[in-house]
Short mmCIF file of C-alpha atoms in Angstrom, two decimals:
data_model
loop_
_atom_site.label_atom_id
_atom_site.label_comp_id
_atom_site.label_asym_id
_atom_site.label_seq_id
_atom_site.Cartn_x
_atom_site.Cartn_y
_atom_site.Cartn_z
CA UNK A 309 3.49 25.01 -40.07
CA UNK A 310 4.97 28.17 -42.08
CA UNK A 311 3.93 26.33 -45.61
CA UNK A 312 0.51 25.69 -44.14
CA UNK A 313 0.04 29.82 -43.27
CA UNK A 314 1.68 30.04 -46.73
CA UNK A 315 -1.04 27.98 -48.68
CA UNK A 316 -4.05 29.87 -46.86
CA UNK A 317 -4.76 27.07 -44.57
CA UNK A 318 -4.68 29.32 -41.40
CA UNK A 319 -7.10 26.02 -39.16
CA UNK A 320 -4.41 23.65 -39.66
CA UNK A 321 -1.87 25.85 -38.86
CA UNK A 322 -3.53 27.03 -35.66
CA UNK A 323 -4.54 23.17 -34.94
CA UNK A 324 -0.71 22.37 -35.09
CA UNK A 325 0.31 25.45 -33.03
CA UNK A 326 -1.82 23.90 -30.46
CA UNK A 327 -0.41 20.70 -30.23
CA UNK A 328 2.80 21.74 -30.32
CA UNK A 329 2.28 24.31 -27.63
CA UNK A 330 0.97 21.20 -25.54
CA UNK A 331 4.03 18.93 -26.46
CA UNK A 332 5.84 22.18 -25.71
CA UNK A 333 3.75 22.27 -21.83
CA UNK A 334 3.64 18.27 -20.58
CA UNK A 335 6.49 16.29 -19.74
CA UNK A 336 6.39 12.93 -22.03
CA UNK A 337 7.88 9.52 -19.75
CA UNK A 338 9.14 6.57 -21.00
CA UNK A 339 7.22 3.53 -20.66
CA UNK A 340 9.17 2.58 -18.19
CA UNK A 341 10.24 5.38 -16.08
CA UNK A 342 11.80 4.13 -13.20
CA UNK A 343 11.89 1.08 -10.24
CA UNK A 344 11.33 2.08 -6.60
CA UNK A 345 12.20 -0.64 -3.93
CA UNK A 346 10.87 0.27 0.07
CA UNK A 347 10.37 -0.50 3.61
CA UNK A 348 6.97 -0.09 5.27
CA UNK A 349 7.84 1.35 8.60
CA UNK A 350 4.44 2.72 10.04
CA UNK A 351 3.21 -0.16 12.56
CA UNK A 352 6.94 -0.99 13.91
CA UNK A 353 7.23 2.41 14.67
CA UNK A 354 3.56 2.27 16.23
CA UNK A 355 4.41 -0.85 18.21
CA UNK A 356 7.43 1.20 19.41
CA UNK A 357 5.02 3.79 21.00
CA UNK A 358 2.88 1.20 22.73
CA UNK A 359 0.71 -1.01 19.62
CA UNK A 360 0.24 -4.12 20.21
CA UNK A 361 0.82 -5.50 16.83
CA UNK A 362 2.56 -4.74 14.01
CA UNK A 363 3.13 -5.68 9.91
CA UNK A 364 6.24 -4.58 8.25
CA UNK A 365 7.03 -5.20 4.63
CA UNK A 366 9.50 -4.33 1.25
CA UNK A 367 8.01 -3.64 -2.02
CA UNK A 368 8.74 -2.64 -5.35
CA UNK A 369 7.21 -0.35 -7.25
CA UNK A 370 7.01 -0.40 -11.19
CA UNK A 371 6.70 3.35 -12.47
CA UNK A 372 5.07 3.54 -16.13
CA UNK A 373 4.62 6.69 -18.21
CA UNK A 374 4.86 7.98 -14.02
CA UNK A 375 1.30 7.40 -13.88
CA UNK A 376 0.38 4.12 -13.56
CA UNK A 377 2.62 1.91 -10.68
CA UNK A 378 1.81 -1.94 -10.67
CA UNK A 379 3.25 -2.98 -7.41
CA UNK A 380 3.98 -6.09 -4.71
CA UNK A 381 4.28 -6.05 -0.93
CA UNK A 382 5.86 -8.98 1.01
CA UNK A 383 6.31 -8.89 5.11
CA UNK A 384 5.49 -10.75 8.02
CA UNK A 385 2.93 -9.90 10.70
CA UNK A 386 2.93 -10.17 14.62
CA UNK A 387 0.84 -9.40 18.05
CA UNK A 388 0.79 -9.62 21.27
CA UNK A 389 -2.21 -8.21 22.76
CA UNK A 390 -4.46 -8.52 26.56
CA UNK A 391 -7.61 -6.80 25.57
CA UNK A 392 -8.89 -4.52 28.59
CA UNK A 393 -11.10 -6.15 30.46
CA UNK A 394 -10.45 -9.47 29.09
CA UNK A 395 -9.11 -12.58 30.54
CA UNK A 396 -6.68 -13.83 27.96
CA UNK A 397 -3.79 -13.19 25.75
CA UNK A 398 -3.94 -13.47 22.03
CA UNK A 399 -0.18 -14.18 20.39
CA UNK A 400 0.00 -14.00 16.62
CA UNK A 401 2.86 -15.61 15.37
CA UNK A 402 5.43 -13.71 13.05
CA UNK A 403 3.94 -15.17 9.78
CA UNK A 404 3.98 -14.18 6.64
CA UNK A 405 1.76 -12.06 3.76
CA UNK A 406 1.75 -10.43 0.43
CA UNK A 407 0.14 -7.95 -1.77
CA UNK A 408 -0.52 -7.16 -5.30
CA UNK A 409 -2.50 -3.82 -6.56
CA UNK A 410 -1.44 -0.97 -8.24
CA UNK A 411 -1.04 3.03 -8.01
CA UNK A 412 -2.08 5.58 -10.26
CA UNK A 413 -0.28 9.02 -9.94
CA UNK A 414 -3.06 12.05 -10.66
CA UNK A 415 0.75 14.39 -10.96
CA UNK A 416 1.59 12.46 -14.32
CA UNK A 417 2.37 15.69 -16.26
CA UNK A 418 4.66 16.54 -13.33
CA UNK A 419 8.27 15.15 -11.99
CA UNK A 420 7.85 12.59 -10.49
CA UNK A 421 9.45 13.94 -7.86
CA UNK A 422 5.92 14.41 -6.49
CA UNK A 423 3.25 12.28 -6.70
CA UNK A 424 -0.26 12.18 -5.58
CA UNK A 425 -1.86 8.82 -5.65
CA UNK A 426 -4.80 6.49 -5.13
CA UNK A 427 -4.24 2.38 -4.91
CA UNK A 428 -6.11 -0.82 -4.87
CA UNK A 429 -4.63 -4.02 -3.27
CA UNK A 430 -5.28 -7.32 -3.16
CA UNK A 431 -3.66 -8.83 0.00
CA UNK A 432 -3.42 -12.48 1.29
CA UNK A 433 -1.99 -14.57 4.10
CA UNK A 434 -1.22 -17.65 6.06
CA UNK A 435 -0.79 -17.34 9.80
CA UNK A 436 -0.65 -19.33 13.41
CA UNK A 437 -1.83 -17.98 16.65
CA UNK A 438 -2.28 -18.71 20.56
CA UNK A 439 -4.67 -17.53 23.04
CA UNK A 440 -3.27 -18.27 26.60
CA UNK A 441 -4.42 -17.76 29.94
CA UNK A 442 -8.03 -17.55 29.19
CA UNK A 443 -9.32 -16.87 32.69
CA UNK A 444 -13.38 -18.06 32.69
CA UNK A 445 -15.40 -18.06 35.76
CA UNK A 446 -19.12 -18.48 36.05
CA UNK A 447 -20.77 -17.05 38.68
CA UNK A 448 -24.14 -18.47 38.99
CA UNK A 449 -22.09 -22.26 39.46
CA UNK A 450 -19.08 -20.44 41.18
CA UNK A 451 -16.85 -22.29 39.08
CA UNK A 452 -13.57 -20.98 37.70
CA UNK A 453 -11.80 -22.32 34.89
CA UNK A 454 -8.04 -21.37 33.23
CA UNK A 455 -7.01 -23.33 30.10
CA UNK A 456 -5.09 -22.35 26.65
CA UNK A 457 -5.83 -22.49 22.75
CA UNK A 458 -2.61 -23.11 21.18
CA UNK A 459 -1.93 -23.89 17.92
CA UNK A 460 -4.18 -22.08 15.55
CA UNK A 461 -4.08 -21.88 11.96
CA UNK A 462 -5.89 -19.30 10.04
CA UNK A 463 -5.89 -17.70 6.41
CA UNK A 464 -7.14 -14.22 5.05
CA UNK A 465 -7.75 -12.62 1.60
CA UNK A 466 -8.96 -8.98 1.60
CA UNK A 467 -9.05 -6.49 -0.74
CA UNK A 468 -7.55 -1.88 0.15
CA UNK A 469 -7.89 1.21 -1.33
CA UNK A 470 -6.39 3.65 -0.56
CA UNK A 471 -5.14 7.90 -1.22
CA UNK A 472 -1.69 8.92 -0.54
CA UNK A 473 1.77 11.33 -1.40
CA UNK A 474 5.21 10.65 -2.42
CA UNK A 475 7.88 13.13 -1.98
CA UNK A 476 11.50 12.87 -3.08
CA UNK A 477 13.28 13.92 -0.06
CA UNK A 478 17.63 13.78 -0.85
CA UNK A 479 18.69 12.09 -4.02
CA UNK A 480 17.24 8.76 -4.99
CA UNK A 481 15.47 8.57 -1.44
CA UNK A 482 11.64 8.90 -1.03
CA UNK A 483 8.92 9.04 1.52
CA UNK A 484 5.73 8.29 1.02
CA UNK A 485 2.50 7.86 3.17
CA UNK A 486 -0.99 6.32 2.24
CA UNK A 487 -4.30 6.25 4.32
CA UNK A 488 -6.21 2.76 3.18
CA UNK A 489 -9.46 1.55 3.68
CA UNK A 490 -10.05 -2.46 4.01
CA UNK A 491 -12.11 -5.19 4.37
CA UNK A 492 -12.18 -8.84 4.30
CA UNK A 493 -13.34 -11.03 1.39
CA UNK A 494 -12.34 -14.60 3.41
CA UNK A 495 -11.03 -15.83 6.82
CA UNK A 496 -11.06 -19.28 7.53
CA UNK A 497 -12.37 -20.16 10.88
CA UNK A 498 -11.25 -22.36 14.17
CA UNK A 499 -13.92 -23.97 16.40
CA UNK A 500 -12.31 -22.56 19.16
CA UNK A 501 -11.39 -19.07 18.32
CA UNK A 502 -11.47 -17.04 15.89
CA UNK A 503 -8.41 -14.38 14.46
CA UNK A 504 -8.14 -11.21 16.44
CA UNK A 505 -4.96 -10.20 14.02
CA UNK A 506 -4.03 -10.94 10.12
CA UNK A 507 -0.77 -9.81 9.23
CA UNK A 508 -0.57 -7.12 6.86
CA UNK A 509 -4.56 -6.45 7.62
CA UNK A 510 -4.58 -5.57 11.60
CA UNK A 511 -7.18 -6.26 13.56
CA UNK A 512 -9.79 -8.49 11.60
CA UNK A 513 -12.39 -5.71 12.92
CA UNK A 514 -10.74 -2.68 11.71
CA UNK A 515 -11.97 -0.84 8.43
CA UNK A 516 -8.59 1.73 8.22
CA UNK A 517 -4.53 1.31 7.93
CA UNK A 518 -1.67 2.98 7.15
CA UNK A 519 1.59 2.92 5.83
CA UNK A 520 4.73 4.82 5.50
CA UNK A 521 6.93 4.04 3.21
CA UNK A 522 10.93 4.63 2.79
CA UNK A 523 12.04 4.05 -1.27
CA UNK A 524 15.38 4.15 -2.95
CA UNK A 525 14.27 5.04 -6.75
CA UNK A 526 16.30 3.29 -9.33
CA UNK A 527 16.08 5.23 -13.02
CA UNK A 528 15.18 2.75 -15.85
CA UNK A 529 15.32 5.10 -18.97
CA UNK A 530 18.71 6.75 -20.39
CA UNK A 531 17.37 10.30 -19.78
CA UNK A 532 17.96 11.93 -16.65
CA UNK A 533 14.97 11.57 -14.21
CA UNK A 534 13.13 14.70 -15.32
CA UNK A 535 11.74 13.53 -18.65
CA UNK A 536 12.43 15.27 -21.90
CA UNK A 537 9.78 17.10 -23.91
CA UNK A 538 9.08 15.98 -27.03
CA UNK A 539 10.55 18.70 -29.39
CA UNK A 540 10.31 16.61 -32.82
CA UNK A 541 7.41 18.90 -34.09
CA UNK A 542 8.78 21.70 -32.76
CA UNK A 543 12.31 21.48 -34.57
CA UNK A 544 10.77 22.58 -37.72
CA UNK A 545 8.98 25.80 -36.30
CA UNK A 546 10.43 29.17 -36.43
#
């Protein structure tokens, strides 16, 4: 940069100030920046409270150039539910479902430490279910009738997206909460019944979820986990 102010060619010199003051400014990641692994805790700890059903999954979390995050979900999904004013009990199975999507962090020139996110998933699953003591009574004939549905089968895709933060909180430890919006591409139906639950969805009439998510971060790069600027330029500036 000091030959170019020497030579007259003050543009190129400014041009190359500028760069190097924004080399100098943003953090530069590795491709692969690190590996976060988690627990989805958000509807067990509902259910706790009083919910009547409840997904729970582990995922992993791919962190490149910490901005974008392809990642996987895998749990199982449950319910046990007697809707008010309703004569019957719906049991959904523990059964099991995955997702596939990715994150994209909008605090990529930050540590990623912090991270503010949006997410798209793609989210399928298998499941059985029972609906017991149906209780049906018709009053013009006076006739009352109790019977059970048992041994459902069902399947679900649907597709989420979703806003959410990550916060480092001691160490390698994280939490991290999203707000998602869904809806369902598929269900296959019963002539009987139909799905009140999908694990890892909720209730097939609901548009919202959330999670909360515990992750242990595991660093993928030889650097330490703040990433080093890139000072190449700079070594040969005054």
């Amino acid at each position: 940069m000091i030959q170019q102010y020497l030579t007259g060619d003050s543009a190129a010199a400014v041009a190359e100030a500028r760069k190097d003051s924004l080399r100098r400014a943003y953090k530069r990641y590795p491709l692969i920046t690190d590996l976060s692994v988690g627990i989805n805790v958000a509807e067990p700890l509902f259910m706790a409270f009083g919910q009547s059903y409840a997904s729970a999954d582990i995922n992993a979390t791919l962190n490149m150039w910490n901005r974008l995050q392809p990642t996987i979900e895998l749990g199982l999904g449950w319910a046990k539910s007697t809707p008010d004013d309703l004569y019957f009990t719906y049991r959904g199975k523990p059964s099991p479902y995955f997702k596939v999507g990715a994150n994209y962090n909008f605090l990529f020139k930050s540590s990623p430490d912090y991270q503010a996110i949006v997410g798209i998933r793609l989210g399928y699953s298998t499941f059985g279910y029972d609906v017991t003591d149906v209780d049906y009574s018709n009053g013009y004939w006076q006739e009352h009738t109790a019977f059970d549905i048992k041994g459902e089968h069902s399947s679900a895709l649907w597709g989420e997206a979703g806003v959410g933060l990550k916060v480092r909180i001691a160490g390698p430890l994280a939490l991290g909460w999203m707000i998602r919006y869904h809806g369902i591409f598929n269900y296959s139906k019963n002539e009987h019944s139909r799905p009140w639950f999908i694990p890892g969805y909720g209730p097939r009439k609901s548009s919202l979820g959330f999670s909360l998510n515990i992750s242990y971060t595991l660093p993928l790069h030889r650097t330490s986990a703040s990433a080093k600027t890139d000072t190449g330029t700079a070594a040969g500036t005054p």
